[in-house]
PDB file of C-alpha atoms in Angstrom:
ATOM      1  CA  LYS A   1       8.504  17.006   8.382  1.00 46.00           C
ATOM      2  CA  LYS A   2       5.295  17.768  10.259  1.00 47.00           C
ATOM      3  CA  LYS A   3       1.989  16.335   9.200  1.00 47.00           C
ATOM      4  CA  ARG A   4      -1.402  17.622  10.259  1.00 47.00           C
ATOM      5  CA  THR A   5      -4.100  15.093  10.875  1.00 45.00           C
ATOM      6  CA  THR A   6      -7.811  15.636  11.239  1.00 43.00           C
ATOM      7  CA  ARG A   7      -8.985  12.009  11.114  1.00 44.00           C
ATOM      8  CA  GLY A   8     -11.567  11.382  13.825  1.00 45.00           C
ATOM      9  CA  ASN A   9     -10.510  13.090  17.019  1.00 47.00           C
ATOM     10  CA  LEU A  10      -6.793  12.604  16.306  1.00 50.00           C
ATOM     11  CA  ARG A  11      -6.228  16.294  15.753  1.00 51.00           C
ATOM     12  CA  GLY A  12      -2.773  17.579  16.542  1.00 51.00           C
ATOM     13  CA  THR A  13       0.645  18.168  15.055  1.00 52.00           C
ATOM     14  CA  TRP A  14       2.530  14.944  14.433  1.00 51.00           C
ATOM     15  CA  CYS A  15       6.290  14.882  14.100  1.00 51.00           C
ATOM     16  CA  LYS A  16       8.077  12.330  11.962  1.00 50.00           C
ATOM     17  CA  PRO A  17       8.464   9.054  13.932  1.00 48.00           C
ATOM     18  CA  VAL A  18      12.013   8.301  15.018  1.00 45.00           C
ATOM     19  CA  HIS A  19      13.623   5.319  16.664  1.00 45.00           C
ATOM     20  CA  LEU A  20      14.800   5.747  20.254  1.00 47.00           C
ATOM     21  CA  ALA A  21      18.428   5.266  19.247  1.00 44.00           C
ATOM     22  CA  GLU A  22      18.047   8.096  16.734  1.00 47.00           C
ATOM     23  CA  VAL A  23      16.478  10.328  19.397  1.00 50.00           C
ATOM     24  CA  ILE A  24      19.350   9.658  21.779  1.00 48.00           C
ATOM     25  CA  VAL A  25      22.027  10.180  19.150  1.00 36.00           C
ATOM     26  CA  ARG A  26      20.453  13.274  17.596  1.00 48.00           C
ATOM     27  CA  ARG A  27      19.280  14.935  20.780  1.00 48.00           C
ATOM     28  CA  LEU A  28      21.739  13.919  23.460  1.00 38.00           C
ATOM     29  CA  LEU A  29      24.994  13.641  21.601  1.00 34.00           C
ATOM     30  CA  ASP A  30      26.525  16.254  19.384  1.00 40.00           C
ATOM     31  CA  ALA A  31      27.233  14.229  16.225  1.00 42.00           C
ATOM     32  CA  LYS A  32      30.616  15.909  15.782  1.00 45.00           C
ATOM     33  CA  ASP A  33      31.739  15.895  19.416  1.00 48.00           C
ATOM     34  CA  HIS A  34      30.782  12.974  21.649  1.00 47.00           C
ATOM     35  CA  THR A  35      32.471  14.659  24.628  1.00 50.00           C
ATOM     36  CA  ASN A  36      29.631  17.200  24.682  1.00 51.00           C
ATOM     37  CA  TYR A  37      27.102  14.687  26.076  1.00 50.00           C
ATOM     38  CA  HIS A  38      26.510  16.355  29.451  1.00 53.00           C
ATOM     39  CA  CYS A  39      25.934  19.815  27.934  1.00 54.00           C
ATOM     40  CA  ARG A  40      23.437  18.451  25.381  1.00 59.00           C
ATOM     41  CA  LYS A  41      21.611  16.541  28.118  1.00 60.00           C
ATOM     42  CA  VAL A  42      21.256  19.728  30.166  1.00 63.00           C
ATOM     43  CA  ASP A  43      20.064  21.653  27.046  1.00 65.00           C
ATOM     44  CA  ILE A  44      17.409  19.004  26.373  1.00 64.00           C
ATOM     45  CA  MET A  45      16.273  18.954  29.989  1.00 66.00           C
ATOM     46  CA  ASN A  46      15.965  22.763  29.962  1.00 69.00           C
ATOM     47  CA  GLU A  47      14.080  22.710  26.647  1.00 72.00           C
ATOM     48  CA  TYR A  48      11.410  20.269  27.836  1.00 73.00           C
ATOM     49  CA  THR A  49      11.052  21.067  31.541  1.00 74.00           C
ATOM     50  CA  ALA A  50       9.421  24.371  30.552  1.00 72.00           C
ATOM     51  CA  LYS A  51       6.663  22.349  28.844  1.00 83.00           C
ATOM     52  CA  LYS A  52       4.124  19.999  30.357  1.00 91.00           C
ATOM     53  CA  CYS A  53       5.167  16.703  28.793  1.00 91.00           C
ATOM     54  CA  LEU A  54       3.185  13.491  28.833  1.00 95.00           C
ATOM     55  CA  VAL A  55       5.038  10.283  28.037  1.00 95.00           C
ATOM     56  CA  ALA A  56       2.316   7.776  27.185  1.00 97.00           C
ATOM     57  CA  TYR A  57       3.523   4.328  26.214  1.00 97.00           C
ATOM     58  CA  PHE A  58       2.367   0.793  25.574  1.00 97.00           C
ATOM     59  CA  SER A  59       4.867  -1.932  26.369  1.00 95.00           C
ATOM     60  CA  HIS A  60       4.802  -5.721  26.650  1.00 93.00           C
ATOM     61  CA  ARG A  61       6.400  -7.407  29.646  1.00 91.00           C
ATOM     62  CA  GLY A  62       7.287 -11.062  29.520  1.00 92.00           C
ATOM     63  CA  MET A  63       8.777 -13.087  26.696  1.00 92.00           C
ATOM     64  CA  ASN A  64       9.947 -10.755  23.915  1.00 87.00           C
ATOM     65  CA  TYR A  65      12.060 -11.181  20.811  1.00 82.00           C
ATOM     66  CA  MET A  66      15.248  -9.188  21.231  1.00 77.00           C
ATOM     67  CA  SER A  67      18.562  -9.294  19.394  1.00 76.00           C
ATOM     68  CA  GLY A  68      17.719 -12.522  17.600  1.00 81.00           C
ATOM     69  CA  LYS A  69      16.383 -14.497  20.543  1.00 86.00           C
ATOM     70  CA  ILE A  70      13.370 -14.710  22.821  1.00 90.00           C
ATOM     71  CA  VAL A  71      14.119 -13.323  26.278  1.00 89.00           C
ATOM     72  CA  ASP A  72      12.127 -12.732  29.454  1.00 92.00           C
ATOM     73  CA  LEU A  73      11.784  -9.007  30.154  1.00 88.00           C
ATOM     74  CA  GLN A  74      10.438  -7.737  33.451  1.00 90.00           C
ATOM     75  CA  ARG A  75      10.098  -4.331  31.789  1.00 88.00           C
ATOM     76  CA  GLY A  76       9.378  -4.092  28.077  1.00 88.00           C
ATOM     77  CA  ASN A  77      11.656  -2.263  25.659  1.00 86.00           C
ATOM     78  CA  THR A  78       9.203   0.591  25.131  1.00 90.00           C
ATOM     79  CA  GLU A  79       8.822   1.036  28.885  1.00 91.00           C
ATOM     80  CA  ARG A  80      12.594   1.406  29.205  1.00 88.00           C
ATOM     81  CA  ALA A  81      12.650   3.976  26.405  1.00 87.00           C
ATOM     82  CA  ALA A  82       9.784   5.874  28.073  1.00 90.00           C
ATOM     83  CA  GLU A  83      11.696   5.952  31.373  1.00 89.00           C
ATOM     84  CA  ILE A  84      14.644   7.614  29.616  1.00 85.00           C
ATOM     85  CA  ILE A  85      12.376  10.242  28.061  1.00 86.00           C
ATOM     86  CA  VAL A  86      10.657  10.921  31.412  1.00 88.00           C
ATOM     87  CA  GLN A  87      14.053  11.334  33.049  1.00 84.00           C
ATOM     88  CA  LEU A  88      15.227  13.785  30.374  1.00 82.00           C
ATOM     89  CA  THR A  89      12.041  15.833  30.092  1.00 85.00           C
ATOM     90  CA  GLY A  90      10.674  15.757  33.615  1.00 89.00           C
ATOM     91  CA  GLY A  91       7.439  14.584  31.993  1.00 92.00           C
ATOM     92  CA  THR A  92       4.663  12.466  33.423  1.00 95.00           C
ATOM     93  CA  ALA A  93       4.685   8.756  32.559  1.00 96.00           C
ATOM     94  CA  PHE A  94       1.429   7.088  31.587  1.00 97.00           C
ATOM     95  CA  ARG A  95       1.330   3.389  30.837  1.00 97.00           C
ATOM     96  CA  ILE A  96      -1.332   2.429  28.274  1.00 98.00           C
ATOM     97  CA  GLU A  97      -2.795  -0.827  29.608  1.00 97.00           C
ATOM     98  CA  THR A  98      -5.528  -3.096  28.328  1.00 97.00           C
ATOM     99  CA  GLU A  99      -8.215  -4.567  30.581  1.00 97.00           C
ATOM    100  CA  ALA A 100      -7.268  -8.073  29.443  1.00 96.00           C
ATOM    101  CA  GLU A 101      -3.545  -8.686  29.671  1.00 94.00           C
ATOM    102  CA  TYR A 102      -1.675  -9.984  26.663  1.00 95.00           C
ATOM    103  CA  PRO A 103      -0.156 -13.460  26.993  1.00 96.00           C
ATOM    104  CA  TYR A 104       3.200 -13.773  28.708  1.00 95.00           C
ATOM    105  CA  GLU A 105       4.569 -16.009  25.930  1.00 95.00           C
ATOM    106  CA  TYR A 106       5.926 -14.259  22.845  1.00 93.00           C
ATOM    107  CA  ARG A 107       4.298 -16.379  20.141  1.00 93.00           C
ATOM    108  CA  GLU A 108       0.897 -16.188  21.853  1.00 96.00           C
ATOM    109  CA  THR A 109       1.196 -12.405  22.046  1.00 95.00           C
ATOM    110  CA  VAL A 110       2.104 -12.228  18.352  1.00 94.00           C
ATOM    111  CA  ALA A 111      -0.954 -14.346  17.498  1.00 96.00           C
ATOM    112  CA  ALA A 112      -3.175 -12.051  19.598  1.00 97.00           C
ATOM    113  CA  ALA A 113      -1.687  -8.947  17.944  1.00 96.00           C
ATOM    114  CA  LYS A 114      -2.241 -10.400  14.470  1.00 96.00           C
ATOM    115  CA  GLU A 115      -5.871 -11.182  15.272  1.00 97.00           C
ATOM    116  CA  GLU A 116      -6.455  -7.672  16.663  1.00 97.00           C
ATOM    117  CA  LYS A 117      -4.897  -6.135  13.573  1.00 96.00           C
ATOM    118  CA  LYS A 118      -6.956  -8.341  11.253  1.00 96.00           C
ATOM    119  CA  THR A 119     -10.223  -7.366  12.941  1.00 97.00           C
ATOM    120  CA  GLN A 120      -9.127  -3.770  13.686  1.00 96.00           C
ATOM    121  CA  ALA A 121     -10.036  -4.431  17.314  1.00 96.00           C
ATOM    122  CA  ARG A 122      -9.909  -1.675  19.912  1.00 97.00           C
ATOM    123  CA  PRO A 123      -9.241  -3.403  23.221  1.00 97.00           C
ATOM    124  CA  ALA A 124     -10.766  -1.918  26.361  1.00 97.00           C
ATOM    125  CA  LEU A 125      -8.230   0.159  28.255  1.00 97.00           C
ATOM    126  CA  ARG A 126      -7.588   0.265  31.969  1.00 95.00           C
ATOM    127  CA  HIS A 127      -7.177   3.709  33.609  1.00 89.00           C
ATOM    128  CA  ASN A 128      -8.015   5.653  30.456  1.00 87.00           C
ATOM    129  CA  ASP A 129      -9.427   8.681  32.300  1.00 88.00           C
ATOM    130  CA  LEU A 130      -6.333  10.779  31.664  1.00 91.00           C
ATOM    131  CA  ASP A 131      -6.946  14.472  30.899  1.00 92.00           C
ATOM    132  CA  VAL A 132      -4.565  15.129  28.009  1.00 94.00           C
ATOM    133  CA  ALA A 133      -5.630  18.799  27.898  1.00 92.00           C
ATOM    134  CA  ASP A 134      -3.285  19.346  30.845  1.00 90.00           C
ATOM    135  CA  TYR A 135      -0.246  18.755  28.584  1.00 94.00           C
ATOM    136  CA  ASP A 136       1.537  20.647  25.797  1.00 91.00           C
ATOM    137  CA  LEU A 137       3.520  17.783  24.335  1.00 92.00           C
ATOM    138  CA  LEU A 138       2.925  14.056  24.006  1.00 94.00           C
ATOM    139  CA  PHE A 139       5.722  11.537  23.572  1.00 92.00           C
ATOM    140  CA  LEU A 140       3.859   8.442  22.371  1.00 95.00           C
ATOM    141  CA  GLY A 141       5.728   5.148  22.684  1.00 94.00           C
ATOM    142  CA  TYR A 142       4.802   1.763  21.304  1.00 95.00           C
ATOM    143  CA  PRO A 143       6.373  -1.400  19.936  1.00 93.00           C
ATOM    144  CA  ASN A 144       6.056  -2.226  16.246  1.00 92.00           C
ATOM    145  CA  TRP A 145       3.496  -5.021  16.219  1.00 93.00           C
ATOM    146  CA  CYS A 146       2.878  -6.632  12.847  1.00 91.00           C
ATOM    147  CA  GLY A 147       4.207  -3.587  11.025  1.00 91.00           C
ATOM    148  CA  THR A 148       1.990  -1.035  12.779  1.00 93.00           C
ATOM    149  CA  ILE A 149       0.953   0.335  16.167  1.00 95.00           C
ATOM    150  CA  PRO A 150      -0.631  -2.064  18.655  1.00 97.00           C
ATOM    151  CA  MET A 151      -4.419  -1.796  18.611  1.00 97.00           C
ATOM    152  CA  ALA A 152      -4.284  -0.709  22.267  1.00 97.00           C
ATOM    153  CA  VAL A 153      -2.444   2.426  21.124  1.00 97.00           C
ATOM    154  CA  ALA A 154      -5.088   3.019  18.449  1.00 97.00           C
ATOM    155  CA  ALA A 155      -7.751   2.755  21.166  1.00 97.00           C
ATOM    156  CA  PHE A 156      -5.831   5.278  23.295  1.00 97.00           C
ATOM    157  CA  LEU A 157      -5.483   7.722  20.397  1.00 96.00           C
ATOM    158  CA  GLU A 158      -9.145   7.467  19.470  1.00 95.00           C
ATOM    159  CA  SER A 159     -10.320   8.045  23.036  1.00 95.00           C
ATOM    160  CA  HIS A 160      -8.669  11.460  23.527  1.00 95.00           C
ATOM    161  CA  ASP A 161      -8.667  14.824  21.777  1.00 94.00           C
ATOM    162  CA  PHE A 162      -5.108  15.938  21.001  1.00 93.00           C
ATOM    163  CA  SER A 163      -6.038  19.300  19.437  1.00 91.00           C
ATOM    164  CA  GLY A 164      -3.245  21.834  19.769  1.00 88.00           C
ATOM    165  CA  MET A 165      -0.813  19.262  21.143  1.00 91.00           C
ATOM    166  CA  THR A 166       2.443  18.263  19.493  1.00 89.00           C
ATOM    167  CA  ILE A 167       2.834  14.490  19.324  1.00 92.00           C
ATOM    168  CA  LYS A 168       6.317  12.977  19.146  1.00 89.00           C
ATOM    169  CA  PRO A 169       6.034   9.234  18.534  1.00 90.00           C
ATOM    170  CA  PHE A 170       8.807   6.785  19.358  1.00 88.00           C
ATOM    171  CA  CYS A 171       8.770   3.170  18.286  1.00 88.00           C
ATOM    172  CA  THR A 172      10.684   0.141  19.477  1.00 86.00           C
ATOM    173  CA  HIS A 173      11.058  -3.092  17.536  1.00 82.00           C
ATOM    174  CA  GLU A 174      12.644  -6.520  17.716  1.00 72.00           C
ATOM    175  CA  GLY A 175      15.932  -5.415  16.209  1.00 51.00           C
TER     176      GLY A 175
END
């Protein structure tokens, strides 16, 4: 179900958020015939390579909660998901980064995220001079932080005009 938004400069067509696993299952695998994987992958690649796709994502490297335990990740979960989408679409990857890095330790990062959410902070972004007008489609990736998007993603969204662009969000989480 598509939803139109006109809040601030967040104009664009938003698609219903889906989890990466759901994207992979629905888009890459034919639900009735798992042997059809290669054909579906080629169909998807053909569908998106005709469009200028931007895969913008925010991801936390370092200690992360994953599958019931805290683990050290050199690449965050959302970054890995973004890499898959870039590979399938031929899109351009753009990492949303804050000027001040988040703590390496998981619990410290959670505390920082909670404080940002509480104050509705918009952290300063590094390399935010991207011209989104060059793209037709935005895949927007982020981890679920405290039940919502990280405030860095909110800052990214508020700093660009997405008019006329379809936005396909994908969210990763601790599960």
